[in-house]
Amino acid sequence: MSAALVVGTQWGDEGKAKVIDYLSAQIDCIVRYQGGANAGHTVVVDGETYIFHLIPSGILYPNATCVIGNGVVLDPGAFSDEMEALKKRNIDVMGRMVISDACHIVLPLHRIIDAHRENSAGSKKIGTTKRGIGICYGDKTMRIGLRVGDLSHANKLRDRLGHILEIKNHELVNLYKLPEVSFNELYDSLLKFGETIRPMVKNTSFYLNEKLASGKTVLLEGAQGTGLDIDFGTYPYVTSSNTTTGGAIAGSGIDFRYLKTVTGISKAYVSRVGEGPFPTELFGADGDKLRELGHEYGATTGRPRRCGWFDVELVRHAARVNGLTEIALTKIDVLSPYDTLKIGVGYKRDGVKLPAFPSDGDLDGITVEYEEMPGWKSEIGHVLKYADLPKACCNYIKRLEELCGVPIKIVSVGPGREHTIALA
Ligand code: IMP
């Protein structure tokens, strides 16, 4: 009947999975629409931690169906590992998972090229997750990608893979001086993977629109964040997909008129992993303090995340390009020990205030204007109601809401499902 979308408003790792898990209780279908196994979505249920890379976290709800939409790049190895790991925890994926036949496949050679390019790029590296994401999307755009639908017909696969390897082996050997990929081994493993997933493969656009037309609810689960969007992020320090609302429509094929809410997930401070500009970043002991308080280490790569103060300009940008209808503010409990909190309220370049987040993502020479607010200096992890939060904490939430221009409807005060406060 209606679709809801959850997107990151910063540079990823905003705590989307936690909110998606909270919202999924009311949802029939949860859909990933972009990205791939570069994502690391952490959910804590009854004290148990689950980390998802490709499979929507909604799989934890036994009645929900999970969909990998056409916009996702599917890594067979990563998907199989995740499926196995869930099976060991008695979560059946097979009967409740649907995969688009139009999904592009991440080949092992995509990972090899990604890692090689990063390792040899010196100061020009992006800081990718080395999961082959950008290389796979590149091949998709070059029209030399392999799709899930190609795996179900041996002859089609043979023909398509042969063509792809002709081009990619030329690139591997002549451009990167790397060994060729052998056709037979890759063909066999892809054919086998195709057989495994065959019962799950569908025209997911048709499937989802049918569900919506019959009154079911759909939640679209964004990965990464607006600052990492290929068009609206800090290019070239971005991921290779549209993480934003447009990407959700293109990557799922749902009729956009079903989309009723767009929830932007904003962490109460900001983190970033990988290279690229970060105007409100804290350095040295200040950065280390926030990283340790927030346990800010990558769920996919284990890399320490860079940390800094809340950046209003970035979230306003996200509000605009996504059409946010509400914000869920996460990890506010992490700020409890601070005497004073800073909020980045605007950007200046050469002493002149910028009207908006720069559309070319170039943040060189930017200085940030800050506002300071008193902290609340008390533990809030146990609080269940907004009215029971300390006054200074409510003031911080209300000030962010005012500055971002979007109502804050959910506040998260801890990692568990129970640590979630809905605001009226
Ligand atoms: P790629 O997506 O692996 O190509 O990496 C491109 C950029 O996006 C790098 O800065 C990564 O650190 C970042 N990135 C990719 N996935 C995530 C994520 O799930 N959370 C945070 N950053 C991410």
CSV table of N, CA and C in Angstrom, one decimal, residues 218-372:
chain,number,residue,atom,x,y,z
A,218,VAL,N,6.3,-1.8,2.1
A,218,VAL,CA,7.6,-2.0,1.6
A,218,VAL,C,8.6,-1.0,2.2
A,219,LEU,N,9.7,-1.4,2.7
A,219,LEU,CA,10.7,-0.5,3.2
A,219,LEU,C,12.0,-0.6,2.4
A,220,LEU,N,12.4,0.5,1.8
A,220,LEU,CA,13.6,0.6,1.0
A,220,LEU,C,14.8,0.9,1.9
A,221,GLU,N,15.8,0.1,1.9
A,221,GLU,CA,16.9,0.2,2.9
A,221,GLU,C,18.2,0.8,2.2
A,222,GLY,N,18.5,2.0,2.4
A,222,GLY,CA,19.6,2.6,1.8
A,222,GLY,C,20.9,2.1,2.4
A,223,ALA,N,22.0,2.1,1.6
A,223,ALA,CA,23.3,1.8,2.2
A,223,ALA,C,24.2,3.1,2.0
A,224,GLN,N,25.3,3.2,2.7
A,224,GLN,CA,26.1,4.3,2.7
A,224,GLN,C,25.3,5.6,3.0
A,225,GLY,N,25.7,6.8,2.5
A,225,GLY,CA,25.0,8.0,2.9
A,225,GLY,C,25.1,9.0,1.8
A,226,THR,N,24.3,10.1,2.0
A,226,THR,CA,24.2,11.2,0.9
A,226,THR,C,25.6,11.7,0.6
A,227,GLY,N,26.5,11.9,1.5
A,227,GLY,CA,27.8,12.4,1.3
A,227,GLY,C,28.7,11.5,0.4
A,228,LEU,N,28.2,10.2,0.3
A,228,LEU,CA,28.9,9.3,-0.6
A,228,LEU,C,28.2,9.0,-1.9
A,229,ASP,N,27.1,9.7,-2.1
A,229,ASP,CA,26.4,9.5,-3.4
A,229,ASP,C,27.2,9.9,-4.6
A,230,ILE,N,27.1,9.1,-5.6
A,230,ILE,CA,28.0,9.4,-6.8
A,230,ILE,C,27.7,10.7,-7.5
A,231,ASP,N,26.5,11.3,-7.3
A,231,ASP,CA,26.2,12.6,-7.9
A,231,ASP,C,26.2,13.7,-6.8
A,232,PHE,N,25.7,13.4,-5.6
A,232,PHE,CA,25.5,14.5,-4.6
A,232,PHE,C,26.5,14.4,-3.5
A,233,GLY,N,27.5,13.5,-3.6
A,233,GLY,CA,28.5,13.4,-2.6
A,233,GLY,C,29.7,14.2,-2.9
A,234,THR,N,30.8,13.9,-2.1
A,234,THR,CA,32.0,14.7,-2.3
A,234,THR,C,32.9,14.0,-3.3
A,235,TYR,N,32.5,14.0,-4.5
A,235,TYR,CA,33.2,13.4,-5.6
A,235,TYR,C,34.6,13.9,-5.7
A,236,PRO,N,35.6,13.0,-6.0
A,236,PRO,CA,35.6,11.6,-6.3
A,236,PRO,C,35.5,10.7,-5.0
A,237,TYR,N,35.5,11.3,-3.9
A,237,TYR,CA,35.6,10.5,-2.6
A,237,TYR,C,34.1,10.0,-2.3
A,238,VAL,N,33.6,9.2,-3.1
A,238,VAL,CA,32.2,8.7,-3.0
A,238,VAL,C,32.2,7.2,-3.3
A,239,THR,N,31.0,6.6,-3.1
A,239,THR,CA,30.8,5.3,-3.6
A,239,THR,C,30.3,5.4,-5.0
A,240,SER,N,30.0,4.3,-5.7
A,240,SER,CA,29.7,4.3,-7.1
A,240,SER,C,28.2,4.2,-7.5
A,241,SER,N,27.4,4.5,-6.5
A,241,SER,CA,25.9,4.4,-6.7
A,241,SER,C,25.2,5.6,-6.2
A,242,ASN,N,23.9,5.7,-6.6
A,242,ASN,CA,23.1,6.8,-6.0
A,242,ASN,C,22.5,6.2,-4.7
A,243,THR,N,23.0,6.8,-3.6
A,243,THR,CA,22.5,6.3,-2.3
A,243,THR,C,21.2,7.0,-1.9
A,244,THR,N,20.8,8.0,-2.7
A,244,THR,CA,19.7,8.9,-2.3
A,244,THR,C,18.4,8.4,-2.9
A,245,THR,N,17.4,9.2,-2.7
A,245,THR,CA,16.0,8.8,-3.1
A,245,THR,C,15.9,8.4,-4.6
A,246,GLY,N,16.5,9.2,-5.5
A,246,GLY,CA,16.4,8.8,-6.9
A,246,GLY,C,17.0,7.4,-7.1
A,247,GLY,N,18.0,7.0,-6.4
A,247,GLY,CA,18.6,5.7,-6.5
A,247,GLY,C,17.7,4.6,-6.0
A,248,ALA,N,16.8,5.0,-5.0
A,248,ALA,CA,15.9,4.0,-4.4
A,248,ALA,C,14.8,3.6,-5.4
A,249,ILE,N,14.4,4.6,-6.2
A,249,ILE,CA,13.4,4.3,-7.2
A,249,ILE,C,14.0,3.5,-8.4
A,250,ALA,N,15.2,4.0,-8.9
A,250,ALA,CA,15.8,3.4,-10.0
A,250,ALA,C,16.3,2.0,-9.6
A,251,GLY,N,16.7,1.8,-8.4
A,251,GLY,CA,17.3,0.5,-8.0
A,251,GLY,C,16.3,-0.5,-7.4
A,252,SER,N,15.0,-0.1,-7.4
A,252,SER,CA,14.0,-1.1,-7.0
A,252,SER,C,12.9,-1.2,-8.0
A,253,GLY,N,12.7,-0.2,-8.8
A,253,GLY,CA,11.7,-0.3,-9.8
A,253,GLY,C,10.3,-0.1,-9.3
A,254,ILE,N,10.2,0.4,-8.0
A,254,ILE,CA,8.8,0.7,-7.6
A,254,ILE,C,8.2,1.9,-8.2
A,255,ASP,N,6.9,2.0,-8.3
A,255,ASP,CA,6.2,3.2,-8.8
A,255,ASP,C,6.5,4.3,-7.7
A,256,PHE,N,7.1,5.4,-8.1
A,256,PHE,CA,7.5,6.4,-7.0
A,256,PHE,C,6.3,6.9,-6.3
A,257,ARG,N,5.1,6.8,-6.8
A,257,ARG,CA,3.9,7.3,-6.1
A,257,ARG,C,3.6,6.6,-4.9
A,258,TYR,N,4.1,5.4,-4.7
A,258,TYR,CA,3.9,4.6,-3.5
A,258,TYR,C,4.7,5.2,-2.3
A,259,LEU,N,5.8,5.9,-2.6
A,259,LEU,CA,6.7,6.4,-1.6
A,259,LEU,C,6.1,7.5,-0.7
A,260,LYS,N,5.9,7.2,0.5
A,260,LYS,CA,5.2,8.2,1.4
A,260,LYS,C,6.1,8.8,2.4
A,261,THR,N,7.1,8.1,2.9
A,261,THR,CA,8.0,8.7,3.9
A,261,THR,C,9.5,8.5,3.5
A,262,VAL,N,10.3,9.5,3.7
A,262,VAL,CA,11.7,9.3,3.5
A,262,VAL,C,12.4,9.7,4.8
A,263,THR,N,12.9,8.7,5.5
A,263,THR,CA,13.5,9.0,6.8
A,263,THR,C,15.0,9.1,6.6
A,264,GLY,N,15.5,10.3,7.0
A,264,GLY,CA,17.0,10.5,6.9
A,264,GLY,C,17.6,10.1,8.3
A,265,ILE,N,18.6,9.2,8.2
A,265,ILE,CA,19.3,8.9,9.5
A,265,ILE,C,20.5,9.8,9.6
A,266,SER,N,20.5,10.5,10.8
A,266,SER,CA,21.6,11.3,11.1
A,266,SER,C,22.2,10.9,12.5
A,267,LYS,N,23.5,10.7,12.5
A,267,LYS,CA,24.1,10.4,13.8
A,267,LYS,C,24.2,11.8,14.5
A,268,ALA,N,24.2,11.8,15.8
A,268,ALA,CA,24.3,13.0,16.6
A,268,ALA,C,25.6,13.7,16.5
A,269,TYR,N,26.6,13.0,15.8
A,269,TYR,CA,27.9,13.6,15.4
A,269,TYR,C,28.1,13.0,14.0
A,270,VAL,N,29.3,13.2,13.5
A,270,VAL,CA,29.6,12.7,12.1
A,270,VAL,C,30.8,11.8,12.1
A,271,SER,N,30.7,10.8,11.3
A,271,SER,CA,32.0,10.0,11.1
A,271,SER,C,32.1,9.7,9.6
A,272,ARG,N,33.4,9.4,9.2
A,272,ARG,CA,33.7,9.1,7.8
A,272,ARG,C,34.8,8.1,7.8
A,273,VAL,N,34.7,7.2,6.9
A,273,VAL,CA,35.8,6.2,6.8
A,273,VAL,C,36.3,6.3,5.3
A,274,GLY,N,37.6,6.2,5.1
A,274,GLY,CA,38.1,6.5,3.8
A,274,GLY,C,38.6,7.9,3.7
A,275,GLU,N,39.0,8.2,2.4
A,275,GLU,CA,39.5,9.6,2.2
A,275,GLU,C,38.4,10.6,1.9
A,276,GLY,N,38.8,11.8,1.8
A,276,GLY,CA,37.8,12.8,1.4
A,276,GLY,C,37.5,13.9,2.4
A,277,PRO,N,37.0,15.0,2.0
A,277,PRO,CA,36.8,16.1,2.9
A,277,PRO,C,35.8,15.9,4.0
A,278,PHE,N,36.0,16.6,5.1
A,278,PHE,CA,35.2,16.4,6.3
A,278,PHE,C,35.4,17.6,7.2
A,279,PRO,N,34.5,18.7,6.9
A,279,PRO,CA,34.8,20.0,7.5
A,279,PRO,C,34.7,20.0,9.0
A,280,THR,N,33.9,19.2,9.6
A,280,THR,CA,33.8,19.3,11.1
A,280,THR,C,34.6,18.3,11.8
A,281,GLU,N,35.6,17.7,11.1
A,281,GLU,CA,36.4,16.6,11.7
A,281,GLU,C,37.2,17.1,12.9
A,282,LEU,N,37.3,16.2,13.9
A,282,LEU,CA,38.1,16.4,15.1
A,282,LEU,C,39.4,15.6,14.9
A,283,PHE,N,40.5,16.2,15.3
A,283,PHE,CA,41.8,15.6,15.1
A,283,PHE,C,42.4,15.2,16.5
A,284,GLY,N,43.5,14.4,16.4
A,284,GLY,CA,44.2,14.1,17.6
A,284,GLY,C,43.4,13.5,18.7
A,285,ALA,N,43.7,14.0,20.0
A,285,ALA,CA,43.0,13.4,21.1
A,285,ALA,C,41.5,13.6,21.1
A,286,ASP,N,41.0,14.7,20.5
A,286,ASP,CA,39.6,15.0,20.4
A,286,ASP,C,38.9,14.0,19.5
A,287,GLY,N,39.5,13.7,18.4
A,287,GLY,CA,39.0,12.7,17.4
A,287,GLY,C,39.0,11.4,18.1
A,288,ASP,N,40.1,11.0,18.7
A,288,ASP,CA,40.2,9.7,19.3
A,288,ASP,C,39.1,9.5,20.4
A,289,LYS,N,38.9,10.6,21.2
A,289,LYS,CA,37.9,10.5,22.3
A,289,LYS,C,36.5,10.1,21.7
A,290,LEU,N,36.1,10.8,20.6
A,290,LEU,CA,34.8,10.6,20.1
A,290,LEU,C,34.7,9.2,19.4
A,291,ARG,N,35.8,8.8,18.8
A,291,ARG,CA,35.9,7.4,18.1
A,291,ARG,C,35.7,6.3,19.2
A,292,GLU,N,36.4,6.5,20.3
A,292,GLU,CA,36.3,5.5,21.4
A,292,GLU,C,34.9,5.5,22.0
A,293,LEU,N,34.4,6.7,22.3
A,293,LEU,CA,33.1,6.7,22.9
A,293,LEU,C,32.0,6.1,22.0
A,294,GLY,N,32.2,6.3,20.7
A,294,GLY,CA,31.1,5.8,19.8
A,294,GLY,C,31.5,4.4,19.2
A,295,HIS,N,32.6,3.8,19.6
A,295,HIS,CA,33.1,2.6,19.0
A,295,HIS,C,33.1,2.7,17.5
A,296,GLU,N,33.7,3.7,17.0
A,296,GLU,CA,33.6,4.0,15.5
A,296,GLU,C,34.7,3.3,14.7
A,297,TYR,N,34.5,2.0,14.5
A,297,TYR,CA,35.3,1.2,13.6
A,297,TYR,C,34.5,0.5,12.6
A,298,GLY,N,34.9,0.5,11.3
A,298,GLY,CA,34.1,0.0,10.2
A,298,GLY,C,33.6,-1.5,10.4
A,299,ALA,N,32.3,-1.7,10.1
A,299,ALA,CA,31.7,-3.0,10.3
A,299,ALA,C,32.2,-3.9,9.2
A,300,THR,N,32.6,-3.4,8.0
A,300,THR,CA,33.1,-4.2,6.9
A,300,THR,C,34.6,-4.4,6.9
A,301,THR,N,35.3,-3.3,7.1
A,301,THR,CA,36.8,-3.4,7.0
A,301,THR,C,37.5,-3.2,8.3
A,302,GLY,N,36.8,-2.9,9.4
A,302,GLY,CA,37.4,-2.7,10.7
A,302,GLY,C,38.3,-1.4,10.8
A,303,ARG,N,38.2,-0.6,9.7
A,303,ARG,CA,39.1,0.6,9.8
A,303,ARG,C,38.5,1.6,10.8
A,304,PRO,N,39.5,2.3,11.5
A,304,PRO,CA,39.0,3.4,12.4
A,304,PRO,C,38.3,4.5,11.6
A,305,ARG,N,37.2,4.9,12.1
A,305,ARG,CA,36.5,6.0,11.4
A,305,ARG,C,36.9,7.4,11.9
A,306,ARG,N,37.0,8.3,11.0
A,306,ARG,CA,37.3,9.7,11.4
A,306,ARG,C,36.0,10.3,12.0
A,307,CYS,N,36.1,11.1,13.1
A,307,CYS,CA,34.9,11.6,13.8
A,307,CYS,C,34.9,13.1,13.9
A,308,GLY,N,33.7,13.7,14.0
A,308,GLY,CA,33.7,15.1,14.2
A,308,GLY,C,32.3,15.5,14.6
A,309,TRP,N,32.1,16.9,14.7
A,309,TRP,CA,30.8,17.4,15.2
A,309,TRP,C,29.7,17.3,14.2
A,310,PHE,N,28.5,17.4,14.6
A,310,PHE,CA,27.3,17.4,13.7
A,310,PHE,C,27.5,18.6,12.7
A,311,ASP,N,27.2,18.3,11.5
A,311,ASP,CA,27.3,19.2,10.4
A,311,ASP,C,26.0,19.5,9.8
A,312,VAL,N,25.4,20.7,10.1
A,312,VAL,CA,24.1,21.0,9.7
A,312,VAL,C,24.0,21.2,8.2
A,313,GLU,N,25.0,21.8,7.6
A,313,GLU,CA,25.0,22.0,6.1
A,313,GLU,C,24.9,20.7,5.3
A,314,LEU,N,25.6,19.7,5.8
A,314,LEU,CA,25.5,18.4,5.1
A,314,LEU,C,24.1,17.8,5.2
A,315,VAL,N,23.5,17.9,6.4
A,315,VAL,CA,22.2,17.3,6.6
A,315,VAL,C,21.1,18.1,5.9
A,316,ARG,N,21.3,19.4,5.8
A,316,ARG,CA,20.3,20.2,5.0
A,316,ARG,C,20.4,19.8,3.5
A,317,HIS,N,21.6,19.6,3.1
A,317,HIS,CA,21.8,19.1,1.7
A,317,HIS,C,21.1,17.8,1.5
A,318,ALA,N,21.3,16.9,2.5
A,318,ALA,CA,20.6,15.6,2.4
A,318,ALA,C,19.1,15.8,2.4
A,319,ALA,N,18.6,16.7,3.2
A,319,ALA,CA,17.2,16.9,3.3
A,319,ALA,C,16.6,17.3,1.9
A,320,ARG,N,17.4,18.2,1.2
A,320,ARG,CA,17.0,18.7,-0.1
A,320,ARG,C,17.0,17.6,-1.1
A,321,VAL,N,18.2,16.9,-1.3
A,321,VAL,CA,18.3,16.0,-2.4
A,321,VAL,C,17.5,14.7,-2.2
A,322,ASN,N,17.1,14.4,-1.0
A,322,ASN,CA,16.3,13.2,-0.7
A,322,ASN,C,14.8,13.5,-0.5
A,323,GLY,N,14.5,14.7,-0.3
A,323,GLY,CA,13.1,15.0,0.1
A,323,GLY,C,12.8,14.4,1.4
A,324,LEU,N,13.6,14.6,2.4
A,324,LEU,CA,13.4,14.0,3.7
A,324,LEU,C,12.0,14.5,4.3
A,325,THR,N,11.3,13.5,4.8
A,325,THR,CA,10.1,13.9,5.6
A,325,THR,C,10.3,13.9,7.1
A,326,GLU,N,11.4,13.2,7.5
A,326,GLU,CA,11.7,13.1,8.9
A,326,GLU,C,13.1,12.7,9.1
A,327,ILE,N,13.6,12.9,10.3
A,327,ILE,CA,15.0,12.5,10.7
A,327,ILE,C,14.9,11.5,11.9
A,328,ALA,N,15.7,10.5,11.8
A,328,ALA,CA,16.0,9.7,13.0
A,328,ALA,C,17.4,10.0,13.5
A,329,LEU,N,17.5,10.5,14.7
A,329,LEU,CA,18.8,10.9,15.3
A,329,LEU,C,19.4,9.8,16.1
A,330,THR,N,20.6,9.3,15.7
A,330,THR,CA,21.1,8.1,16.4
A,330,THR,C,22.3,8.4,17.2
A,331,LYS,N,22.6,7.5,18.1
A,331,LYS,CA,23.8,7.5,18.9
A,331,LYS,C,24.0,8.8,19.8
A,332,ILE,N,22.9,9.4,20.2
A,332,ILE,CA,23.0,10.6,21.0
A,332,ILE,C,23.6,10.3,22.3
A,333,ASP,N,23.4,9.1,22.8
A,333,ASP,CA,24.0,8.7,24.1
A,333,ASP,C,25.5,8.8,24.1
A,334,VAL,N,26.1,8.7,22.9
A,334,VAL,CA,27.6,8.8,22.9
A,334,VAL,C,28.1,10.2,23.3
A,335,LEU,N,27.2,11.2,23.2
A,335,LEU,CA,27.7,12.6,23.5
A,335,LEU,C,27.5,12.9,25.0
A,336,SER,N,27.0,11.9,25.8
A,336,SER,CA,26.6,12.2,27.2
A,336,SER,C,27.8,12.7,28.0
A,337,PRO,N,29.1,12.2,27.8
A,337,PRO,CA,30.1,12.7,28.7
A,337,PRO,C,30.6,14.1,28.5
A,338,TYR,N,30.2,14.8,27.4
A,338,TYR,CA,30.7,16.1,27.0
A,338,TYR,C,30.1,17.2,27.9
A,339,ASP,N,31.0,18.2,28.3
A,339,ASP,CA,30.5,19.4,29.0
A,339,ASP,C,29.8,20.3,28.0
A,340,THR,N,30.4,20.4,26.8
A,340,THR,CA,29.9,21.3,25.8
A,340,THR,C,29.9,20.6,24.5
A,341,LEU,N,28.8,20.9,23.7
A,341,LEU,CA,28.7,20.3,22.4
A,341,LEU,C,28.8,21.4,21.3
A,342,LYS,N,29.5,21.0,20.2
A,342,LYS,CA,29.6,22.0,19.1
A,342,LYS,C,28.7,21.5,18.0
A,343,ILE,N,28.1,22.4,17.3
A,343,ILE,CA,27.3,22.1,16.1
A,343,ILE,C,27.8,23.0,15.0
A,344,GLY,N,28.2,22.3,13.9
A,344,GLY,CA,28.7,23.1,12.7
A,344,GLY,C,27.4,23.6,12.0
A,345,VAL,N,27.2,25.0,12.0
A,345,VAL,CA,26.0,25.5,11.5
A,345,VAL,C,26.0,26.1,10.1
A,346,GLY,N,27.2,26.3,9.6
A,346,GLY,CA,27.3,26.9,8.2
A,346,GLY,C,28.8,26.8,7.7
A,347,TYR,N,28.9,27.0,6.4
A,347,TYR,CA,30.2,27.0,5.8
A,347,TYR,C,30.5,28.4,5.3
A,348,LYS,N,31.8,28.7,5.4
A,348,LYS,CA,32.3,30.0,4.8
A,348,LYS,C,33.5,29.7,3.9
A,349,ARG,N,33.6,30.4,2.8
A,349,ARG,CA,34.8,30.3,2.0
A,349,ARG,C,35.3,31.7,1.7
A,350,ASP,N,36.6,32.0,2.0
A,350,ASP,CA,37.1,33.4,1.8
A,350,ASP,C,36.2,34.4,2.6
A,351,GLY,N,35.8,34.0,3.8
A,351,GLY,CA,35.0,34.9,4.7
A,351,GLY,C,33.6,35.1,4.2
A,352,VAL,N,33.2,34.4,3.1
A,352,VAL,CA,31.8,34.6,2.7
A,352,VAL,C,31.0,33.3,2.9
A,353,LYS,N,29.8,33.5,3.5
A,353,LYS,CA,29.0,32.4,3.9
A,353,LYS,C,28.4,31.7,2.6
A,354,LEU,N,28.5,30.4,2.5
A,354,LEU,CA,28.0,29.7,1.3
A,354,LEU,C,26.5,29.5,1.5
A,355,PRO,N,25.7,29.6,0.4
A,355,PRO,CA,24.3,29.4,0.6
A,355,PRO,C,23.9,28.0,0.8
A,356,ALA,N,24.7,27.0,0.4
A,356,ALA,CA,24.4,25.6,0.5
A,356,ALA,C,25.7,24.8,0.4
A,357,PHE,N,25.5,23.5,0.7
A,357,PHE,CA,26.6,22.5,0.5
A,357,PHE,C,27.0,22.6,-1.0
A,358,PRO,N,28.3,22.7,-1.2
A,358,PRO,CA,28.8,22.9,-2.6
A,358,PRO,C,28.4,21.7,-3.5
A,359,SER,N,27.7,21.9,-4.6
A,359,SER,CA,27.2,20.8,-5.5
A,359,SER,C,28.3,20.0,-6.1
A,360,ASP,N,29.5,20.6,-6.2
A,360,ASP,CA,30.6,19.8,-6.8
A,360,ASP,C,31.3,19.0,-5.7
A,361,GLY,N,30.8,19.1,-4.5
A,361,GLY,CA,31.4,18.4,-3.4
A,361,GLY,C,32.8,18.8,-3.0
A,362,ASP,N,33.3,19.9,-3.6
A,362,ASP,CA,34.6,20.5,-3.3
A,362,ASP,C,34.5,21.3,-2.0
A,363,LEU,N,35.1,20.8,-1.0
A,363,LEU,CA,35.1,21.5,0.3
A,363,LEU,C,36.4,22.1,0.7
A,364,ASP,N,37.3,22.2,-0.3
A,364,ASP,CA,38.6,22.8,-0.1
A,364,ASP,C,38.5,24.3,0.4
A,365,GLY,N,39.2,24.7,1.4
A,365,GLY,CA,39.2,26.1,1.8
A,365,GLY,C,38.0,26.4,2.6
A,366,ILE,N,37.1,25.5,3.0
A,366,ILE,CA,35.9,25.7,3.7
A,366,ILE,C,36.3,26.0,5.2
A,367,THR,N,35.7,27.0,5.8
A,367,THR,CA,35.8,27.0,7.3
A,367,THR,C,34.3,26.9,7.8
A,368,VAL,N,34.2,26.3,9.0
A,368,VAL,CA,32.9,26.0,9.6
A,368,VAL,C,32.6,27.0,10.7
A,369,GLU,N,31.4,27.5,10.7
A,369,GLU,CA,30.9,28.3,11.8
A,369,GLU,C,30.2,27.4,12.8
A,370,TYR,N,30.6,27.5,14.1
A,370,TYR,CA,30.0,26.6,15.1
A,370,TYR,C,29.1,27.4,16.1
A,371,GLU,N,28.2,26.6,16.6
A,371,GLU,CA,27.4,27.1,17.8
A,371,GLU,C,27.7,26.1,18.9
A,372,GLU,N,27.7,26.6,20.1
A,372,GLU,CA,28.0,25.7,21.3
A,372,GLU,C,26.8,25.6,22.1
